[in-house]
Amino acid sequence: MASSRHSPVSERLGVRIALILISVAFMALFLLLPLVAVFSEAFRSGFGAYLAGLNTPDAQAAIRLTLLVAAIAVPLNVVFGICASWAIAKFEFKGKAFLITLIDLPFSVSPVISGLVYVLLFGGGSVLGPWLKANGVEVLFAVPGIVLATIFVTFPFVARELIPLMQDQGTNDEEAALSLGANGWQTFWRVTLPNIKWGLLYGVLLCNARAMGEFGAVAVVSGKIRGQTTTIPLQVEMFYNEYNATAAFALASLLAMLALVTLVLKTVLEWRFGDEIAASGH
Amino acid sequence: MEVRVSNVRKEFDGFAALKDVSLDIRSGELIALLGPSGSGKTTLLRLIAGLEMPSQGKIFFGDMDASEKTVQERNIGFVFQHYALFRHMTILENISFGLKVRPRARRPAAGEIRRRAMELLDLVQLSGLEKRYPNQLSGGQRQRVALARALAIEPGVLLLDEPFGALDAQVRRELRRWLREMHDRTGHTTVFVTHDQEEALELSDRLCVMSQGAIEQVGTPDDVYDRPASPFVFGFIGESSELPVTVGNGELLVEGRSIGVPVPAARPGPARLFFRPHDVDLVEGDATLAGAVHTSRRVGGTRRVELDLGPANHRVEIDLPFDHPAGERSQLSFRPRRWQLFPAS
Ligand SMILES: Nc1ncnc2c1ncn2[C@@H]1O[C@H](COP(=O)(O)OP(=O)(O)OP(=O)(O)O)[C@@H](O)[C@H]1O
Ligand SMILES: [Mg+2]
């Protein structure tokens, strides 16, 4: 009997084709179509208009701010992420389970709430805000607030990626390095870091994509001061609300391209270094 | 380098993995730590290495108190059970690692490092493989790279944790002989952990038998095999049979009957008799251990017979030459030729 050779979970041909068609249609409708729409909208009035849209002072400022925020938030999260996963994977201590849960917090809480937390912390009604203001430091409705909110939302990416990887690798390599006379710093640079580099790169990629694309948390703390505190996603919304569709979509196309590049690199990493990346949950 | 472990205790979260362990390791000797799983062998080795710190007690390297020294300061070579080779480095880079990370003042020149690494590669018989990565080597080759890497820093003491644990029997035997030759050539004080008694008996100058976080006996392989210091050692090393006996009138009695073994010096009362299955004589007559054959199996060149002794059916094992005519019988009498008596627990 031919059918007995089929795996018990395999469906009949018709069902399979139907399932595949539904998935493909769904993805085309909800994922591909918007992407195409973004680019076609952006280039609707021609390449010149596209460039002009990107060349406005507001767009330029938004691009600069986004790059700045990512340039601060991503490295900090790399350092925090490595520290946290090192502590979790290589040491035993009380409250470890709690720390792991805490790292996930930004994933489970709405970005708007994340932003509001900073408003509460640094706003006019708080203790910290007025004191900082008196000392000449603006946090809310300024770049520092945007950076803080971005760090908060993107914190889990690097740590989540590294914790299972480091747990899996254990401490044998580090112990071997120490026993051979390496100091802590040499051990980290020459043994630990090379062992986690692809996983780290993967985490950085995802972290960066989110840092540049974050809307909710940043929207709450930014105050949307034109040319000063608007990142690309905020500026896209502003252009759009002002019926400047070409500029809005031109700017949006940058984020879409970032997404595509991220996707390609991510796939390459997964394909090439799958066993050195704890890729799964993302 | 001599290593002296002095009254060391090690606790993990209140659980004592080692209880008051003392061990003198002589300079240049090859000593085995042998014991069942969980007996604390790895813990002791890691304490000597400085990868763990003792909860109590001290460890001396020569005259120097090493207890407070870090693993780097102790200058030991440690070979891990699963090799722990650096996977992103070539074999040559792995072996050179210990020299490359030295502070500049003590670091040899690059050419010298390379020359030394190649020399070691030759010593472990892996010349020509220096450009490979660890995952391109077999288990036995990796183990030898791990050893070369540890030797590169010219350690005072070489510590090996189940060096052949992950290899198949054939490779194990080869590497065992090879390690012995290496040791005779280089003369490093070497401590290795194993739970394979054959390996320990064959390879070591002395062995240290451990059980439940304590040392049961330290001695040469012959000592430990011929004169076990405790029932545990008797049972753990080699084959053994045990029988509850009573000492009375300067003789051994089993269930009130003499078995023809005089024990003039033993204290009267209940005791445990241990003997090796092959250390018995078949005899006829009254004053013997007599029993019904339960099973009789040929194992290579000998016949292993399980006997049920006396009314209480104490099961013991004895060995006969495989072609001995007595192998066909259903009743056998014997007397232990060599044996040891321990107080009843
Ligand atoms: N880091 C640790 N934390 C808690 N308990 C530990 C730790 N390391 C060892 N132990 C415990 O100490 C005891 C001795 O462990 P050890 O690893 O020394 O045994 P071993 O003799 O090497 O055993 P094996 O032959 O299985 O390797 C075990 O009961 C083990 O559970
Ligand atoms: Mg062990």
XYZ file of C-alpha atoms and ligand atoms in Angstrom:
659
model
C 0.000 0.000 0.000
C 1.404 3.316 -1.079
C -0.361 5.399 1.528
C 1.253 3.494 4.365
C 4.594 4.932 3.335
C 3.391 8.470 3.923
C 4.276 10.133 7.160
C 1.271 10.221 9.465
C 1.144 14.014 9.385
C 1.212 14.386 5.616
C -2.028 15.565 4.051
C -3.552 14.707 0.744
C -2.199 16.580 -2.259
C -5.205 18.859 -2.651
C -5.094 19.931 0.949
C -1.392 20.603 0.736
C -1.733 22.787 -2.349
C -4.578 24.685 -0.757
C -2.577 25.336 2.408
C 0.429 26.540 0.460
C -1.679 28.799 -1.729
C -3.401 30.338 1.265
C -0.078 31.057 2.955
C 1.459 32.558 -0.134
C -1.590 34.681 -0.867
C -1.716 35.853 2.718
C 1.950 36.809 2.738
C 1.663 38.575 -0.606
C -1.319 40.545 0.637
C -0.020 41.519 4.022
C 3.751 41.580 3.645
C 4.806 41.946 0.033
C 2.101 44.311 -1.149
C 2.833 46.986 1.472
C 6.523 46.792 0.669
C 5.852 47.244 -3.028
C 3.396 50.012 -2.218
C 6.012 51.889 -0.222
C 8.480 51.893 -3.083
C 5.924 52.641 -5.800
C 4.508 55.520 -3.737
C 8.016 56.831 -3.131
C 8.876 56.840 -6.823
C 5.422 57.862 -8.064
C 6.516 61.363 -9.026
C 9.831 60.234 -10.381
C 13.323 59.796 -9.070
C 13.923 63.551 -8.852
C 11.000 64.082 -6.530
C 12.161 61.112 -4.486
C 15.579 62.653 -3.984
C 14.039 66.050 -3.310
C 11.825 64.486 -0.646
C 14.879 63.032 1.046
C 16.749 66.284 0.670
C 14.494 68.493 2.758
C 16.116 69.783 5.950
C 13.527 67.936 8.047
C 14.207 64.617 6.372
C 17.941 65.149 6.670
C 17.632 65.979 10.340
C 15.498 62.903 10.919
C 18.029 60.671 9.189
C 20.865 62.162 11.210
C 18.976 61.767 14.471
C 18.045 58.173 13.719
C 21.638 57.307 12.924
C 22.800 59.049 16.076
C 20.279 57.254 18.273
C 21.181 53.886 16.788
C 24.880 54.678 17.091
C 24.439 55.213 20.820
C 21.760 52.642 21.664
C 23.181 49.672 19.758
C 26.724 49.722 21.190
C 25.371 50.261 24.695
C 23.025 47.344 24.282
C 25.867 45.240 22.957
C 27.858 45.951 26.106
C 24.861 45.480 28.421
C 23.785 42.394 26.526
C 27.192 40.748 26.747
C 27.490 41.590 30.452
C 24.028 40.305 31.273
C 24.334 37.104 29.291
C 27.826 36.492 30.641
C 26.525 36.825 34.191
C 23.526 34.639 33.501
C 25.293 31.952 31.522
C 28.542 31.651 33.432
C 27.720 32.371 37.077
C 25.323 30.971 39.611
C 23.572 33.547 41.744
C 20.310 34.210 43.477
C 17.637 35.955 41.466
C 18.950 34.666 38.135
C 15.520 33.534 36.968
C 14.162 36.945 37.862
C 16.874 38.669 35.846
C 16.071 36.546 32.806
C 12.407 37.496 33.116
C 13.341 41.138 33.534
C 15.344 41.102 30.314
C 12.180 40.065 28.498
C 10.157 42.906 29.940
C 10.582 45.268 26.977
C 9.214 42.542 24.714
C 6.126 41.998 26.776
C 5.201 45.573 27.539
C 3.678 47.926 24.975
C 6.247 50.443 23.652
C 3.897 53.264 24.580
C 4.138 52.214 28.201
C 7.918 52.108 27.907
C 7.825 55.699 26.752
C 5.428 56.732 29.464
C 7.738 55.285 32.101
C 10.367 57.801 31.036
C 7.832 60.602 31.052
C 7.017 59.666 34.637
C 10.686 59.405 35.560
C 11.903 62.604 33.940
C 8.730 64.670 33.456
C 7.930 67.973 35.155
C 6.069 66.213 37.978
C 8.925 63.882 38.834
C 11.813 64.386 41.240
C 14.552 63.760 38.711
C 13.263 65.862 35.800
C 13.257 69.354 37.353
C 16.597 68.706 39.074
C 18.218 67.676 35.803
C 16.627 70.637 34.042
C 18.021 72.972 36.695
C 21.430 71.497 35.946
C 21.011 72.082 32.250
C 20.185 68.554 31.137
C 17.055 68.064 29.100
C 15.908 64.474 28.941
C 12.289 64.581 27.942
C 11.438 66.025 24.511
C 15.138 65.904 23.702
C 17.697 63.509 22.310
C 18.625 61.855 25.641
C 15.021 60.779 26.198
C 14.827 59.281 22.719
C 18.071 57.405 23.283
C 16.888 56.091 26.661
C 13.562 54.914 25.277
C 15.301 53.242 22.345
C 17.771 51.460 24.615
C 14.888 50.213 26.704
C 12.909 48.761 23.817
C 15.888 47.189 22.106
C 17.618 45.819 25.163
C 16.473 42.182 24.845
C 17.748 41.552 21.316
C 21.433 41.055 22.055
C 20.961 39.472 25.468
C 18.275 37.031 24.288
C 20.499 35.952 21.454
C 23.592 35.436 23.586
C 22.175 33.801 26.723
C 21.280 30.421 25.200
C 24.453 30.473 23.111
C 26.692 31.109 26.095
C 24.812 28.668 28.283
C 25.293 26.077 25.623
C 29.006 26.725 25.322
C 29.598 26.539 29.063
C 32.777 27.715 30.712
C 35.240 25.058 29.598
C 36.900 27.192 26.933
C 37.311 30.071 29.355
C 38.735 27.780 32.016
C 41.145 26.338 29.484
C 42.314 29.833 28.546
C 42.774 30.796 32.193
C 44.677 27.618 32.931
C 46.990 28.480 30.046
C 47.801 31.753 31.757
C 45.490 34.186 29.962
C 44.055 36.992 32.070
C 40.352 37.841 32.116
C 40.606 40.406 29.355
C 42.610 38.144 27.025
C 40.193 35.330 27.711
C 37.276 37.531 26.720
C 38.831 38.905 23.538
C 40.526 35.794 22.297
C 38.145 33.048 23.389
C 34.706 34.212 24.489
C 34.112 36.862 21.849
C 35.178 34.724 18.854
C 32.919 31.969 20.166
C 29.881 34.221 20.167
C 30.681 36.568 17.290
C 28.073 35.342 14.812
C 25.363 35.185 17.425
C 26.360 38.652 18.521
C 26.228 39.991 14.972
C 22.788 38.468 14.565
C 21.604 40.164 17.743
C 23.125 43.478 16.694
C 21.341 43.286 13.364
C 17.952 42.799 14.938
C 18.690 45.347 17.623
C 19.691 47.932 15.028
C 16.636 47.338 12.861
C 14.417 47.905 15.834
C 16.385 50.892 17.118
C 15.996 52.666 13.793
C 12.392 51.678 13.322
C 10.974 52.179 16.809
C 7.912 54.394 16.824
C 5.732 54.055 19.913
C 8.147 54.593 22.776
C 10.032 57.295 20.919
C 6.816 59.098 19.959
C 5.890 59.473 23.627
C 9.188 60.977 24.779
C 10.153 62.928 21.683
C 7.717 65.824 21.772
C 8.065 65.850 17.962
C 9.985 69.054 17.653
C 10.573 69.451 13.936
C 14.145 69.044 12.854
C 15.250 68.349 16.398
C 13.548 65.381 17.998
C 11.939 63.562 15.103
C 13.442 60.272 14.079
C 12.700 58.764 10.671
C 9.518 56.929 11.729
C 8.147 60.061 13.416
C 9.069 62.236 10.463
C 7.332 59.827 8.094
C 4.148 60.232 10.082
C 4.501 64.013 10.105
C 5.023 64.232 6.348
C 2.091 61.957 5.835
C -0.188 63.984 8.073
C 0.811 67.047 6.080
C -0.275 65.317 2.835
C 3.350 65.232 1.669
C 3.033 61.655 0.484
C 6.136 61.619 -1.705
C 8.447 62.757 1.069
C 6.735 60.434 3.536
C 7.176 57.408 1.329
C 10.669 58.397 0.268
C 11.708 58.409 3.895
C 9.730 55.256 4.570
C 11.532 53.543 1.717
C 14.764 53.981 3.652
C 13.315 51.985 6.544
C 11.973 49.422 4.114
C 15.417 49.052 2.599
C 16.928 48.673 6.035
C 14.418 45.912 6.663
C 15.383 44.163 3.435
C 19.095 44.405 4.119
C 18.536 43.111 7.649
C 16.478 40.253 6.313
C 19.120 39.256 3.787
C 21.985 39.435 6.282
C 19.915 37.549 8.838
C 19.197 34.801 6.362
C 22.840 34.601 5.338
C 23.902 34.347 8.970
C 21.321 31.691 9.728
C 22.289 29.709 6.689
C 26.029 30.000 7.118
C 26.443 29.911 10.901
C 23.187 28.309 12.001
C 24.861 26.213 14.669
C 26.594 29.208 16.181
C 23.420 31.229 16.423
C 20.677 30.511 18.877
C 18.145 31.702 16.324
C 14.645 30.581 17.007
C 12.240 32.814 18.864
C 12.576 35.891 16.691
C 56.979 19.604 41.534
C 55.514 18.103 44.692
C 51.897 18.816 45.427
C 50.500 18.513 48.912
C 46.780 18.592 49.536
C 46.241 19.169 53.220
C 42.912 18.628 54.989
C 40.910 20.069 52.151
C 37.158 20.335 52.346
C 34.989 21.581 49.521
C 31.315 22.429 49.797
C 28.845 23.323 47.098
C 25.814 25.034 48.622
C 26.231 23.122 51.866
C 26.871 19.787 50.131
C 30.335 18.451 50.963
C 31.851 17.183 47.702
C 35.173 16.620 49.495
C 35.504 15.934 53.196
C 38.880 16.518 54.800
C 41.043 15.146 51.996
C 44.823 14.931 52.335
C 47.108 13.670 49.600
C 50.842 13.918 48.974
C 51.784 13.802 45.316
C 55.449 13.112 44.681
C 57.520 14.984 42.200
C 57.515 13.324 38.799
C 55.008 10.617 39.581
C 51.968 9.640 37.547
C 49.107 9.296 39.978
C 45.528 8.275 39.193
C 42.413 9.450 40.998
C 40.020 6.569 40.767
C 36.507 6.275 42.101
C 32.871 5.902 41.195
C 30.871 8.746 39.662
C 30.309 11.604 42.076
C 33.128 10.603 44.419
C 34.817 13.987 44.036
C 37.664 13.215 41.618
C 37.040 16.151 39.315
C 36.497 18.432 42.288
C 39.879 17.471 43.755
C 41.597 17.977 40.405
C 39.987 21.384 39.935
C 41.013 22.394 43.438
C 44.620 21.508 42.670
C 44.347 23.490 39.445
C 42.872 26.522 41.154
C 39.679 26.369 39.103
C 37.882 25.975 42.443
C 38.880 27.279 45.842
C 38.759 25.012 48.910
C 36.196 25.758 51.617
C 38.814 24.665 54.147
C 42.364 23.377 54.062
C 45.423 24.218 52.006
C 47.203 23.123 48.866
C 50.978 23.362 48.601
C 53.067 23.342 45.438
C 56.500 22.406 46.728
C 56.965 24.620 49.777
C 54.751 27.348 48.423
C 51.225 27.720 49.736
C 49.185 27.798 46.531
C 45.784 27.938 48.222
C 45.286 31.632 47.549
C 46.944 31.640 44.148
C 44.878 31.989 40.986
C 44.870 29.365 38.294
C 47.207 31.500 36.153
C 49.725 31.834 38.955
C 49.855 28.114 39.628
C 51.346 27.278 36.251
C 49.491 24.034 35.756
C 48.540 22.228 32.579
C 44.914 21.157 32.578
C 43.401 18.794 30.042
C 39.625 18.795 30.024
C 37.499 15.751 29.483
C 35.959 17.240 26.369
C 39.252 18.819 25.288
C 37.951 22.421 25.291
C 40.033 23.246 22.233
C 39.460 26.723 20.850
C 37.347 25.956 17.815
C 38.111 29.135 15.892
C 41.869 28.620 16.121
C 44.012 26.253 14.112
C 45.848 23.464 15.868
C 49.037 25.502 15.802
C 47.261 28.542 17.263
C 45.718 26.372 19.950
C 49.091 25.039 21.006
C 50.728 28.478 20.897
C 47.954 30.137 22.895
C 49.575 29.788 26.301
C 52.799 31.365 25.076
C 51.092 34.141 23.114
C 49.119 35.413 26.091
C 52.179 35.812 28.276
C 53.088 39.326 29.365
C 55.565 40.824 26.937
C 58.524 40.461 29.287
C 58.135 36.688 29.444
C 56.804 36.094 25.960
C 59.136 34.374 23.516
C 59.543 35.885 20.052
C 56.937 34.874 17.448
C 59.385 32.607 15.628
C 60.367 30.900 18.845
C 56.704 30.344 19.792
C 56.109 28.742 16.436
C 59.170 26.554 16.743
C 58.135 25.349 20.200
C 54.573 24.658 19.057
C 55.810 22.647 16.081
C 58.103 20.695 18.378
C 55.173 19.815 20.633
C 53.074 18.887 17.643
C 55.828 16.495 16.735
C 55.933 15.150 20.284
C 52.230 14.296 20.145
C 52.752 12.823 16.683
C 50.530 15.232 14.802
C 53.074 16.933 12.541
C 51.474 18.175 9.361
C 48.108 18.917 10.933
C 49.013 22.374 12.242
C 46.737 24.220 9.807
C 43.631 22.174 10.610
C 40.841 23.263 12.894
C 39.764 21.154 15.876
C 36.569 19.960 14.188
C 38.702 18.460 11.415
C 40.415 16.061 13.834
C 39.374 12.757 15.345
C 38.698 12.479 19.070
C 42.057 10.899 19.795
C 43.886 13.579 17.815
C 42.007 16.327 19.635
C 42.973 14.812 22.934
C 46.619 14.899 21.938
C 46.329 18.518 20.810
C 44.814 19.354 24.191
C 47.787 17.706 25.840
C 50.286 19.534 23.639
C 48.548 22.811 24.395
C 48.819 22.152 28.121
C 52.471 21.149 27.824
C 53.365 24.302 25.890
C 53.392 26.464 29.001
C 55.893 24.120 30.660
C 53.599 23.415 33.578
C 54.857 22.317 36.969
C 51.994 19.869 37.249
C 49.903 18.222 34.570
C 46.249 17.585 35.440
C 44.085 15.403 33.227
C 40.351 14.910 33.755
C 39.277 11.592 32.270
C 41.656 12.128 29.373
C 40.407 9.146 27.417
C 36.838 9.146 28.662
C 35.237 10.030 25.351
C 37.226 7.627 23.164
C 36.582 4.091 22.052
C 38.369 1.162 23.680
C 40.956 0.686 20.940
C 42.108 4.315 20.821
C 42.041 4.427 24.600
C 44.519 1.613 24.919
C 46.831 3.180 22.360
C 46.717 6.600 23.969
C 47.220 5.057 27.375
C 50.502 3.490 26.334
C 51.446 6.677 24.556
C 50.732 8.805 27.650
C 52.881 6.499 29.766
C 55.774 6.890 27.306
C 55.256 10.643 27.198
C 55.388 10.788 30.949
C 58.541 8.716 31.141
C 60.137 11.033 28.600
C 59.070 14.411 30.008
C 58.823 13.522 33.697
C 55.975 15.894 34.554
C 54.228 15.380 37.852
C 50.914 14.151 36.507
C 47.523 13.625 38.111
C 44.819 12.022 36.040
C 41.221 11.238 36.817
C 39.587 8.070 35.621
C 36.816 5.768 36.568
C 38.323 2.950 34.556
C 40.249 0.774 37.002
C 42.115 -1.067 34.288
C 43.433 2.263 33.046
C 44.449 3.298 36.551
C 46.137 -0.007 37.354
C 48.046 -0.125 34.101
C 49.076 3.472 33.792
C 49.805 4.895 37.212
C 52.762 4.783 39.559
C 50.347 5.152 42.430
C 46.631 5.382 42.613
C 44.296 7.124 44.938
C 40.917 5.475 45.406
C 38.091 7.819 46.333
C 34.569 7.284 47.509
C 31.937 9.781 48.608
C 34.279 12.717 48.915
C 36.962 10.881 50.880
C 40.172 9.057 50.026
C 39.891 5.343 50.763
C 43.432 4.289 49.924
C 46.584 5.547 48.261
C 49.193 3.123 47.050
C 50.896 1.396 44.163
C 48.612 -0.603 41.892
C 49.915 -3.814 43.490
C 49.297 -2.470 46.984
C 45.786 -1.464 46.228
C 44.967 -4.656 44.400
C 46.630 -7.089 46.812
C 46.049 -5.291 50.085
C 42.861 -3.267 49.827
C 42.460 -1.072 52.881
C 38.692 -1.219 53.061
C 35.750 -3.294 51.905
C 34.970 -0.525 49.440
C 38.384 -0.749 47.791
C 38.213 -4.544 47.704
C 34.874 -4.393 45.994
C 35.750 -1.531 43.664
C 39.125 -2.692 42.363
C 39.052 -5.996 40.560
C 36.578 -8.825 40.983
C 35.564 -9.794 44.475
C 33.284 -12.045 46.469
C 32.032 -11.254 49.925
C 30.789 -13.565 52.682
C 29.570 -12.851 56.199
C 31.598 -14.971 58.657
C 32.251 -15.341 62.360
C 35.652 -15.557 63.996
C 35.811 -18.147 66.785
C 38.500 -20.428 68.226
C 41.046 -18.841 65.923
C 39.112 -20.039 62.885
C 36.607 -18.729 60.379
C 33.109 -20.066 60.792
C 30.280 -19.828 58.303
C 26.943 -20.478 59.928
C 28.693 -22.291 62.774
C 30.832 -24.571 60.606
C 34.561 -24.201 60.250
C 35.715 -23.555 56.694
C 39.308 -24.582 57.359
C 40.837 -21.117 57.349
C 42.884 -20.413 60.467
C 42.888 -16.816 61.690
C 44.992 -16.807 64.883
C 45.219 -13.030 65.200
C 41.645 -11.999 64.392
C 39.280 -10.602 66.980
C 36.416 -12.994 67.754
C 32.974 -11.996 66.532
C 31.190 -11.306 63.236
C 33.298 -10.201 60.252
C 33.223 -9.839 56.473
C 35.393 -12.139 54.392
C 36.559 -10.901 50.981
C 38.396 -12.901 48.343
C 39.053 -12.722 44.622
C 37.199 -15.274 42.499
C 40.481 -16.492 41.036
C 42.222 -16.801 44.418
C 40.512 -20.033 45.450
C 41.467 -23.722 45.593
C 38.972 -26.430 44.836
C 39.122 -28.943 47.686
C 37.132 -31.924 48.892
C 36.304 -32.596 52.526
C 34.560 -31.183 55.538
C 36.216 -27.917 56.407
C 35.407 -26.073 53.185
C 32.947 -23.722 51.646
C 30.473 -25.906 49.804
C 27.648 -24.761 47.611
C 25.315 -25.473 44.750
C 26.277 -24.191 41.318
C 23.826 -21.499 40.299
C 25.329 -20.553 36.945
C 28.504 -21.475 35.173
C 29.660 -19.342 32.273
C 32.820 -19.333 30.268
C 34.465 -15.903 30.132
C 37.448 -16.012 27.800
C 40.085 -18.279 29.302
C 38.290 -18.965 32.569
C 35.009 -20.323 33.805
C 33.052 -18.071 36.144
C 30.910 -20.066 38.553
C 28.248 -18.573 40.814
C 27.743 -20.635 43.923
C 24.968 -20.538 46.506
C 26.579 -21.341 49.850
C 24.919 -23.020 52.830
C 21.352 -22.832 53.977
C 21.268 -19.039 53.687
C 22.255 -19.220 49.994
C 25.029 -16.621 50.051
C 25.937 -16.028 46.449
C 29.686 -15.915 45.683
C 31.690 -16.136 42.479
C 34.746 -18.271 41.853
C 36.867 -18.809 38.744
C 38.043 -22.151 37.373
C 40.183 -22.890 34.344
C 37.626 -23.159 31.542
C 38.483 -26.811 30.857
C 38.507 -27.902 34.509
C 36.364 -31.036 34.911
C 34.728 -29.557 38.011
C 33.014 -27.069 35.705
C 30.440 -29.774 34.911
C 29.456 -30.486 38.516
C 26.428 -29.178 40.341
C 28.120 -29.036 43.767
C 31.523 -27.495 44.472
C 33.725 -27.103 47.534
C 36.537 -24.598 47.767
C 38.750 -22.715 50.142
C 39.971 -19.148 49.546
C 43.716 -19.107 48.938
C 44.132 -15.402 49.591
C 41.575 -13.362 51.414
C 41.012 -10.436 53.664
C 38.892 -9.949 56.744
C 37.115 -6.713 57.617
C 35.071 -5.999 60.727
C 31.336 -6.397 60.212
C 29.748 -3.042 59.513
N 29.703 23.178 40.705
C 29.051 22.293 41.484
N 27.927 22.650 42.144
C 27.283 21.781 42.947
N 27.658 20.512 43.154
C 28.763 20.078 42.532
C 29.520 20.939 41.662
N 30.561 20.234 41.185
C 30.467 19.009 41.719
N 29.396 18.907 42.530
C 28.996 17.720 43.283
O 30.114 17.213 43.969
C 30.162 15.802 43.888
C 31.474 15.350 43.306
O 31.526 15.768 41.962
P 32.739 15.460 41.006
O 32.454 16.134 39.714
O 34.009 15.812 41.690
O 32.632 13.881 40.844
P 33.528 12.906 39.971
O 34.172 11.972 40.935
O 34.401 13.682 39.071
O 32.426 12.127 39.172
P 32.422 11.656 37.617
O 33.186 10.395 37.555
O 30.969 11.437 37.350
O 33.006 12.762 36.807
C 28.966 15.364 43.068
O 27.972 14.904 43.945
C 28.533 16.615 42.364
O 27.142 16.639 42.214
Mg 34.449 14.033 36.939
